[in-house]
mmCIF file of N, CA, C and O in Angstrom:
data_model
loop_
_atom_site.group_PDB
_atom_site.id
_atom_site.type_symbol
_atom_site.label_atom_id
_atom_site.label_comp_id
_atom_site.label_asym_id
_atom_site.label_seq_id
_atom_site.Cartn_x
_atom_site.Cartn_y
_atom_site.Cartn_z
ATOM 1 N N GLU N 1 24.091 -3.169 5.625
ATOM 2 C CA GLU N 1 25.233 -3.981 5.784
ATOM 3 C C GLU N 1 25.516 -4.543 4.053
ATOM 4 O O GLU N 1 26.829 -4.165 3.638
ATOM 5 N N LEU N 2 24.358 -4.976 3.672
ATOM 6 C CA LEU N 2 25.307 -4.889 2.179
ATOM 7 C C LEU N 2 25.852 -3.989 0.909
ATOM 8 O O LEU N 2 26.631 -3.971 0.794
ATOM 9 N N LYS N 3 24.952 -2.739 1.514
ATOM 10 C CA LYS N 3 25.901 -1.577 0.398
ATOM 11 C C LYS N 3 27.700 -1.561 1.202
ATOM 12 O O LYS N 3 28.276 -1.267 0.525
ATOM 13 N N SER N 4 27.663 -1.374 2.546
ATOM 14 C CA SER N 4 29.055 -1.196 3.044
ATOM 15 C C SER N 4 29.611 -2.378 2.810
ATOM 16 O O SER N 4 31.273 -2.533 3.124
ATOM 17 N N ALA N 5 29.313 -3.549 2.660
ATOM 18 C CA ALA N 5 30.151 -4.626 1.864
ATOM 19 C C ALA N 5 30.478 -4.764 0.636
ATOM 20 O O ALA N 5 30.754 -5.295 -0.177
ATOM 21 N N GLY N 6 30.056 -3.496 -0.193
ATOM 22 C CA GLY N 6 29.994 -3.117 -1.613
ATOM 23 C C GLY N 6 29.577 -3.808 -2.461
ATOM 24 O O GLY N 6 30.192 -3.859 -3.666
ATOM 25 N N LYS N 7 28.472 -4.398 -1.909
ATOM 26 C CA LYS N 7 27.147 -4.833 -2.719
ATOM 27 C C LYS N 7 26.192 -3.965 -3.254
ATOM 28 O O LYS N 7 26.136 -2.563 -3.051
ATOM 29 N N ASP N 8 25.919 -4.268 -4.921
ATOM 30 C CA ASP N 8 25.198 -3.257 -5.250
ATOM 31 C C ASP N 8 23.866 -3.247 -4.995
ATOM 32 O O ASP N 8 23.083 -4.657 -5.578
ATOM 33 N N VAL N 9 23.228 -2.269 -4.677
ATOM 34 C CA VAL N 9 21.701 -2.578 -3.719
ATOM 35 C C VAL N 9 20.773 -1.500 -4.760
ATOM 36 O O VAL N 9 19.849 -0.834 -4.111
ATOM 37 N N SER N 10 21.261 -1.372 -5.674
ATOM 38 C CA SER N 10 20.687 0.062 -6.246
ATOM 39 C C SER N 10 19.067 -0.456 -6.264
ATOM 40 O O SER N 10 17.918 0.237 -6.737
ATOM 41 N N GLN N 11 19.100 -1.687 -7.395
ATOM 42 C CA GLN N 11 17.876 -2.139 -7.397
ATOM 43 C C GLN N 11 16.797 -2.232 -5.974
ATOM 44 O O GLN N 11 15.693 -2.503 -6.151
ATOM 45 N N LEU N 12 17.289 -2.527 -5.154
ATOM 46 C CA LEU N 12 16.792 -3.253 -3.722
ATOM 47 C C LEU N 12 15.974 -1.492 -3.107
ATOM 48 O O LEU N 12 15.102 -1.635 -2.164
ATOM 49 N N GLU N 13 17.005 -0.960 -3.491
ATOM 50 C CA GLU N 13 16.784 0.867 -2.963
ATOM 51 C C GLU N 13 15.181 1.203 -3.855
ATOM 52 O O GLU N 13 14.568 2.121 -3.230
ATOM 53 N N ILE N 14 15.255 0.687 -5.031
ATOM 54 C CA ILE N 14 14.152 1.555 -6.367
ATOM 55 C C ILE N 14 12.912 0.529 -5.690
ATOM 56 O O ILE N 14 11.812 1.259 -5.335
ATOM 57 N N LEU N 15 13.624 -0.991 -5.353
ATOM 58 C CA LEU N 15 12.192 -1.415 -4.823
ATOM 59 C C LEU N 15 11.875 -0.975 -3.412
ATOM 60 O O LEU N 15 10.220 -0.916 -3.333
ATOM 61 N N LEU N 16 12.475 -0.627 -2.321
ATOM 62 C CA LEU N 16 12.411 -0.272 -1.434
ATOM 63 C C LEU N 16 11.319 1.169 -1.491
ATOM 64 O O LEU N 16 10.662 1.401 -1.005
ATOM 65 N N ASN N 17 11.799 1.798 -2.406
ATOM 66 C CA ASN N 17 11.529 3.238 -1.917
ATOM 67 C C ASN N 17 9.499 3.020 -2.670
ATOM 68 O O ASN N 17 9.051 3.641 -2.241
ATOM 69 N N ASP N 18 9.298 2.174 -3.956
ATOM 70 C CA ASP N 18 8.265 1.798 -4.330
ATOM 71 C C ASP N 18 7.331 1.027 -3.236
ATOM 72 O O ASP N 18 6.162 1.821 -3.431
ATOM 73 N N ILE N 19 7.796 0.217 -2.713
ATOM 74 C CA ILE N 19 7.241 -0.373 -1.512
ATOM 75 C C ILE N 19 6.496 0.741 -0.521
ATOM 76 O O ILE N 19 5.486 0.826 0.105
ATOM 77 N N ASN N 20 7.642 1.764 -0.483
ATOM 78 C CA ASN N 20 7.245 2.862 0.923
ATOM 79 C C ASN N 20 5.762 3.583 0.514
ATOM 80 O O ASN N 20 5.664 4.178 1.066
ATOM 81 N N GLN N 21 6.116 3.800 -1.010
ATOM 82 C CA GLN N 21 5.511 5.188 -1.647
ATOM 83 C C GLN N 21 3.549 4.058 -1.745
ATOM 84 O O GLN N 21 2.822 5.137 -1.322
ATOM 85 N N LYS N 22 3.777 3.082 -1.932
ATOM 86 C CA LYS N 22 2.658 1.955 -1.705
ATOM 87 C C LYS N 22 2.313 2.339 -0.358
ATOM 88 O O LYS N 22 1.014 2.492 -0.201
ATOM 89 N N ILE N 23 2.625 1.971 0.436
ATOM 90 C CA ILE N 23 2.607 1.990 1.946
ATOM 91 C C ILE N 23 1.822 3.216 2.223
ATOM 92 O O ILE N 23 0.479 3.537 3.261
ATOM 93 N N ILE N 24 2.404 4.195 1.823
ATOM 94 C CA ILE N 24 1.626 5.968 1.744
ATOM 95 C C ILE N 24 0.337 5.658 1.221
ATOM 96 O O ILE N 24 -0.510 6.261 2.115
ATOM 97 N N LEU N 25 0.466 5.317 0.615
ATOM 98 C CA LEU N 25 -1.001 5.310 -0.271
ATOM 99 C C LEU N 25 -1.871 4.469 0.225
ATOM 100 O O LEU N 25 -3.425 5.007 0.260
ATOM 101 N N ALA N 26 -1.833 3.599 0.785
ATOM 102 C CA ALA N 26 -2.648 2.928 1.607
ATOM 103 C C ALA N 26 -3.228 3.800 2.396
ATOM 104 O O ALA N 26 -4.448 3.243 3.050
ATOM 105 N N LYS N 27 -2.196 3.894 3.571
ATOM 106 C CA LYS N 27 -2.678 5.212 4.489
ATOM 107 C C LYS N 27 -3.413 6.032 4.190
ATOM 108 O O LYS N 27 -4.622 5.894 4.874
ATOM 109 N N GLU N 28 -3.026 6.603 3.312
ATOM 110 C CA GLU N 28 -3.794 7.897 2.521
ATOM 111 C C GLU N 28 -5.642 6.748 2.103
ATOM 112 O O GLU N 28 -6.479 7.580 2.541
ATOM 113 N N LYS N 29 -5.484 5.834 1.472
ATOM 114 C CA LYS N 29 -6.967 5.621 1.344
ATOM 115 C C LYS N 29 -7.424 5.020 2.571
ATOM 116 O O LYS N 29 -8.971 5.152 2.396
ATOM 117 N N HIS N 30 -6.462 4.252 3.707
ATOM 118 C CA HIS N 30 -7.496 3.776 4.388
ATOM 119 C C HIS N 30 -8.280 5.253 5.539
ATOM 120 O O HIS N 30 -9.473 5.314 5.916
ATOM 121 N N GLU N 31 -7.579 6.456 5.409
ATOM 122 C CA GLU N 31 -8.056 7.824 6.106
ATOM 123 C C GLU N 31 -9.408 8.456 5.081
ATOM 124 O O GLU N 31 -10.021 8.604 5.686
ATOM 125 N N SER N 32 -9.151 7.802 3.830
ATOM 126 C CA SER N 32 -10.036 8.538 3.092
ATOM 127 C C SER N 32 -11.571 7.815 3.133
ATOM 128 O O SER N 32 -12.647 8.288 3.817
ATOM 129 N N ALA N 33 -11.464 6.588 3.098
ATOM 130 C CA ALA N 33 -12.573 5.612 3.641
ATOM 131 C C ALA N 33 -12.679 5.845 5.604
ATOM 132 O O ALA N 33 -14.112 6.205 5.530
ATOM 133 N N LYS N 34 -12.281 6.275 6.066
ATOM 134 C CA LYS N 34 -13.038 6.676 7.731
ATOM 135 C C LYS N 34 -13.371 7.877 7.461
ATOM 136 O O LYS N 34 -14.571 7.344 8.097
ATOM 137 N N GLU N 35 -12.630 9.136 6.691
ATOM 138 C CA GLU N 35 -13.821 10.222 6.783
ATOM 139 C C GLU N 35 -15.010 10.558 6.007
ATOM 140 O O GLU N 35 -15.984 10.749 6.537
ATOM 141 N N LYS N 36 -15.000 8.957 5.217
ATOM 142 C CA LYS N 36 -16.270 8.830 3.955
ATOM 143 C C LYS N 36 -16.944 8.280 5.009
ATOM 144 O O LYS N 36 -18.497 8.906 5.202
ATOM 145 N N PHE N 37 -16.986 7.532 6.080
ATOM 146 C CA PHE N 37 -18.068 6.502 6.989
ATOM 147 C C PHE N 37 -18.240 7.254 7.882
ATOM 148 O O PHE N 37 -19.948 7.714 8.282
ATOM 149 N N GLU N 38 -17.532 8.326 8.296
ATOM 150 C CA GLU N 38 -17.908 9.455 9.267
ATOM 151 C C GLU N 38 -18.832 10.119 8.773
ATOM 152 O O GLU N 38 -19.286 11.278 9.819
ATOM 153 N N SER N 39 -18.355 10.662 7.674
ATOM 154 C CA SER N 39 -19.562 11.837 7.413
ATOM 155 C C SER N 39 -21.022 10.938 6.453
ATOM 156 O O SER N 39 -21.981 11.640 6.489
ATOM 157 N N ILE N 40 -21.203 10.079 7.271
ATOM 158 C CA ILE N 40 -22.454 9.438 6.798
ATOM 159 C C ILE N 40 -23.656 10.255 8.139
ATOM 160 O O ILE N 40 -23.453 9.889 9.148
ATOM 161 N N SER N 41 -24.309 10.792 7.273
ATOM 162 C CA SER N 41 -25.084 11.244 8.630
ATOM 163 C C SER N 41 -26.648 11.396 8.764
ATOM 164 O O SER N 41 -27.557 11.498 8.949
ATOM 165 N N SER N 42 -27.239 10.566 7.119
ATOM 166 C CA SER N 42 -28.546 10.642 7.128
ATOM 167 C C SER N 42 -28.473 9.270 6.072
ATOM 168 O O SER N 42 -28.069 8.218 5.485
ATOM 169 N N THR N 43 -30.235 8.488 6.035
ATOM 170 C CA THR N 43 -30.078 7.228 5.432
ATOM 171 C C THR N 43 -30.296 7.474 3.882
ATOM 172 O O THR N 43 -30.395 6.272 3.322
ATOM 173 N N SER N 44 -30.523 8.488 3.496
ATOM 174 C CA SER N 44 -31.140 8.719 2.326
ATOM 175 C C SER N 44 -29.660 8.406 1.324
ATOM 176 O O SER N 44 -29.726 8.219 0.262
ATOM 177 N N ASP N 45 -28.249 9.199 2.029
ATOM 178 C CA ASP N 45 -27.224 9.544 1.726
ATOM 179 C C ASP N 45 -26.338 7.747 1.421
ATOM 180 O O ASP N 45 -24.846 7.732 1.135
ATOM 181 N N PHE N 46 -26.740 7.175 3.023
ATOM 182 C CA PHE N 46 -25.904 6.373 3.325
ATOM 183 C C PHE N 46 -25.390 5.258 2.002
ATOM 184 O O PHE N 46 -23.852 5.126 2.131
ATOM 185 N N ASN N 47 -26.316 5.046 1.602
ATOM 186 C CA ASN N 47 -25.203 3.752 -0.114
ATOM 187 C C ASN N 47 -24.066 4.642 -0.517
ATOM 188 O O ASN N 47 -23.643 3.619 -0.927
ATOM 189 N N LYS N 48 -24.752 5.592 -1.102
ATOM 190 C CA LYS N 48 -23.866 6.328 -1.991
ATOM 191 C C LYS N 48 -22.582 6.400 -0.945
ATOM 192 O O LYS N 48 -21.337 6.341 -1.532
ATOM 193 N N ILE N 49 -22.441 7.315 0.004
ATOM 194 C CA ILE N 49 -21.219 7.182 0.844
ATOM 195 C C ILE N 49 -20.847 6.102 1.475
ATOM 196 O O ILE N 49 -19.337 6.143 1.167
ATOM 197 N N PHE N 50 -21.088 5.150 1.473
ATOM 198 C CA PHE N 50 -20.423 3.611 2.071
ATOM 199 C C PHE N 50 -20.031 3.212 1.031
ATOM 200 O O PHE N 50 -19.217 2.312 1.332
ATOM 201 N N ASN N 51 -20.837 3.202 -0.198
ATOM 202 C CA ASN N 51 -19.797 2.241 -1.250
ATOM 203 C C ASN N 51 -18.665 3.085 -2.184
ATOM 204 O O ASN N 51 -17.621 2.550 -2.358
ATOM 205 N N GLU N 52 -18.863 4.798 -1.621
ATOM 206 C CA GLU N 52 -17.478 5.183 -1.887
ATOM 207 C C GLU N 52 -16.421 4.947 -0.993
ATOM 208 O O GLU N 52 -15.296 4.687 -1.339
ATOM 209 N N GLY N 53 -16.802 5.166 0.270
ATOM 210 C CA GLY N 53 -15.756 4.340 1.712
ATOM 211 C C GLY N 53 -15.071 3.040 1.130
ATOM 212 O O GLY N 53 -14.040 2.714 1.149
ATOM 213 N N HIS N 54 -16.014 2.207 1.085
ATOM 214 C CA HIS N 54 -15.786 0.751 0.410
ATOM 215 C C HIS N 54 -14.523 0.816 -0.967
ATOM 216 O O HIS N 54 -13.759 0.234 -0.687
ATOM 217 N N GLN N 55 -15.249 1.497 -1.886
ATOM 218 C CA GLN N 55 -13.592 1.616 -2.655
ATOM 219 C C GLN N 55 -12.736 2.202 -2.205
ATOM 220 O O GLN N 55 -11.410 1.537 -2.589
ATOM 221 N N PHE N 56 -12.543 2.764 -1.137
ATOM 222 C CA PHE N 56 -11.172 3.809 -0.525
ATOM 223 C C PHE N 56 -10.517 2.190 0.143
ATOM 224 O O PHE N 56 -9.298 1.950 -0.141
ATOM 225 N N ILE N 57 -11.451 1.687 0.131
ATOM 226 C CA ILE N 57 -11.275 0.176 1.167
ATOM 227 C C ILE N 57 -10.262 -0.672 0.427
ATOM 228 O O ILE N 57 -9.122 -1.064 0.425
ATOM 229 N N LYS N 58 -10.871 -1.079 -0.961
ATOM 230 C CA LYS N 58 -10.588 -2.007 -1.666
ATOM 231 C C LYS N 58 -9.494 -1.199 -2.380
ATOM 232 O O LYS N 58 -8.083 -1.809 -2.531
ATOM 233 N N ASP N 59 -8.938 0.047 -2.538
ATOM 234 C CA ASP N 59 -8.160 0.722 -3.125
ATOM 235 C C ASP N 59 -6.917 0.146 -2.290
ATOM 236 O O ASP N 59 -6.003 -0.002 -2.758
ATOM 237 N N ALA N 60 -7.035 0.858 -1.011
ATOM 238 C CA ALA N 60 -6.269 0.437 0.271
ATOM 239 C C ALA N 60 -5.620 -0.846 0.233
ATOM 240 O O ALA N 60 -3.990 -1.109 -0.177
ATOM 241 N N ASN N 61 -6.487 -2.252 0.090
ATOM 242 C CA ASN N 61 -5.996 -3.426 -0.066
ATOM 243 C C ASN N 61 -5.617 -4.037 -1.216
ATOM 244 O O ASN N 61 -4.309 -4.607 -1.128
ATOM 245 N N GLN N 62 -5.561 -2.998 -2.290
ATOM 246 C CA GLN N 62 -4.909 -3.535 -4.044
ATOM 247 C C GLN N 62 -3.215 -2.969 -3.321
ATOM 248 O O GLN N 62 -2.646 -3.803 -3.670
ATOM 249 N N HIS N 63 -3.129 -2.018 -2.991
ATOM 250 C CA HIS N 63 -2.008 -1.353 -2.694
ATOM 251 C C HIS N 63 -1.454 -2.638 -1.381
ATOM 252 O O HIS N 63 0.205 -2.531 -1.702
ATOM 253 N N ILE N 64 -1.997 -2.819 -0.402
ATOM 254 C CA ILE N 64 -1.274 -3.738 0.394
ATOM 255 C C ILE N 64 -1.142 -5.263 -0.427
ATOM 256 O O ILE N 64 0.181 -5.406 -0.018
ATOM 257 N N ARG N 65 -1.576 -5.299 -1.112
ATOM 258 C CA ARG N 65 -1.171 -6.666 -1.857
ATOM 259 C C ARG N 65 -0.105 -6.786 -2.820
ATOM 260 O O ARG N 65 0.887 -7.152 -2.981
ATOM 261 N N GLN N 66 0.093 -5.566 -3.673
ATOM 262 C CA GLN N 66 1.249 -5.243 -3.938
ATOM 263 C C GLN N 66 2.473 -5.188 -3.456
ATOM 264 O O GLN N 66 3.408 -5.253 -3.746
ATOM 265 N N VAL N 67 2.401 -4.314 -2.242
ATOM 266 C CA VAL N 67 3.453 -4.282 -1.399
ATOM 267 C C VAL N 67 3.895 -5.895 -0.961
ATOM 268 O O VAL N 67 4.921 -6.511 -0.629
ATOM 269 N N HIS N 68 3.089 -6.793 -0.428
ATOM 270 C CA HIS N 68 3.219 -7.896 -0.142
ATOM 271 C C HIS N 68 4.230 -8.672 -1.302
ATOM 272 O O HIS N 68 5.094 -9.375 -0.240
ATOM 273 N N GLY N 69 3.793 -8.422 -1.887
ATOM 274 C CA GLY N 69 4.156 -9.335 -3.231
ATOM 275 C C GLY N 69 6.054 -8.578 -3.797
ATOM 276 O O GLY N 69 6.480 -9.456 -4.462
ATOM 277 N N GLN N 70 6.061 -7.150 -3.325
ATOM 278 C CA GLN N 70 7.209 -6.774 -3.793
ATOM 279 C C GLN N 70 7.859 -6.757 -2.323
ATOM 280 O O GLN N 70 9.121 -7.324 -2.519
ATOM 281 N N LEU N 71 7.482 -7.037 -1.546
ATOM 282 C CA LEU N 71 8.682 -7.580 -0.594
ATOM 283 C C LEU N 71 8.720 -8.771 -0.547
ATOM 284 O O LEU N 71 10.374 -8.947 -0.010
ATOM 285 N N ILE N 72 8.440 -9.794 -1.122
ATOM 286 C CA ILE N 72 8.448 -11.077 -1.125
ATOM 287 C C ILE N 72 9.843 -11.340 -2.465
ATOM 288 O O ILE N 72 10.440 -11.570 -2.452
ATOM 289 N N GLN N 73 9.526 -10.344 -3.209
ATOM 290 C CA GLN N 73 10.732 -9.970 -4.511
ATOM 291 C C GLN N 73 11.793 -9.232 -4.147
ATOM 292 O O GLN N 73 12.901 -9.725 -3.944
ATOM 293 N N LEU N 74 11.892 -8.643 -3.052
ATOM 294 C CA LEU N 74 12.782 -7.859 -2.033
ATOM 295 C C LEU N 74 13.530 -9.057 -1.506
ATOM 296 O O LEU N 74 15.354 -8.638 -1.401
ATOM 297 N N VAL N 75 12.931 -9.662 -0.747
ATOM 298 C CA VAL N 75 13.915 -10.803 0.191
ATOM 299 C C VAL N 75 14.740 -11.798 -0.788
ATOM 300 O O VAL N 75 15.895 -12.100 -0.579
ATOM 301 N N LYS N 76 13.834 -12.066 -2.258
ATOM 302 C CA LYS N 76 14.658 -12.628 -2.990
ATOM 303 C C LYS N 76 15.876 -12.352 -3.769
ATOM 304 O O LYS N 76 16.811 -13.109 -3.742
ATOM 305 N N GLU N 77 15.792 -11.099 -4.266
ATOM 306 C CA GLU N 77 16.712 -10.230 -4.707
ATOM 307 C C GLU N 77 18.011 -9.983 -3.578
ATOM 308 O O GLU N 77 18.866 -9.974 -3.956
ATOM 309 N N MET N 78 17.374 -9.951 -2.098
ATOM 310 C CA MET N 78 18.611 -9.763 -1.016
ATOM 311 C C MET N 78 19.447 -11.369 -0.876
ATOM 312 O O MET N 78 20.471 -11.181 -0.804
ATOM 313 N N GLU N 79 18.797 -12.462 -1.314
ATOM 314 C CA GLU N 79 19.453 -13.296 -1.080
ATOM 315 C C GLU N 79 20.264 -13.885 -2.335
ATOM 316 O O GLU N 79 21.313 -14.523 -1.940
ATOM 317 N N LYS N 80 20.045 -13.323 -3.457
ATOM 318 C CA LYS N 80 20.615 -13.656 -4.732
ATOM 319 C C LYS N 80 22.287 -12.542 -4.708
ATOM 320 O O LYS N 80 22.944 -13.601 -4.674
ATOM 321 N N ILE N 81 22.152 -11.344 -3.774
ATOM 322 C CA ILE N 81 23.282 -10.553 -3.694
ATOM 323 C C ILE N 81 24.070 -11.166 -2.339
ATOM 324 O O ILE N 81 25.228 -10.834 -2.254
ATOM 325 N N GLU N 82 23.809 -11.595 -1.224
ATOM 326 C CA GLU N 82 24.114 -12.234 -0.126
ATOM 327 C C GLU N 82 25.129 -13.597 -0.666
ATOM 328 O O GLU N 82 25.572 -14.304 -1.068
#
């Protein structure tokens, strides 16, 4: 709507693309964690594999936190344009 109204939305599009990339990364990290946890087959390697899976979850969480901040920024930028 903003674009069709002749508003400059180039910065919003850049921000939205970055948000989408971070969401994709978070999903990939989540899948990697899931695969790690499913690969645990013995108690001898439990701690090592669990910690690796946990790190993937922490990475995904970081991406989600960044997306949240960027979504807030996106809304504020949209309000400025309107």
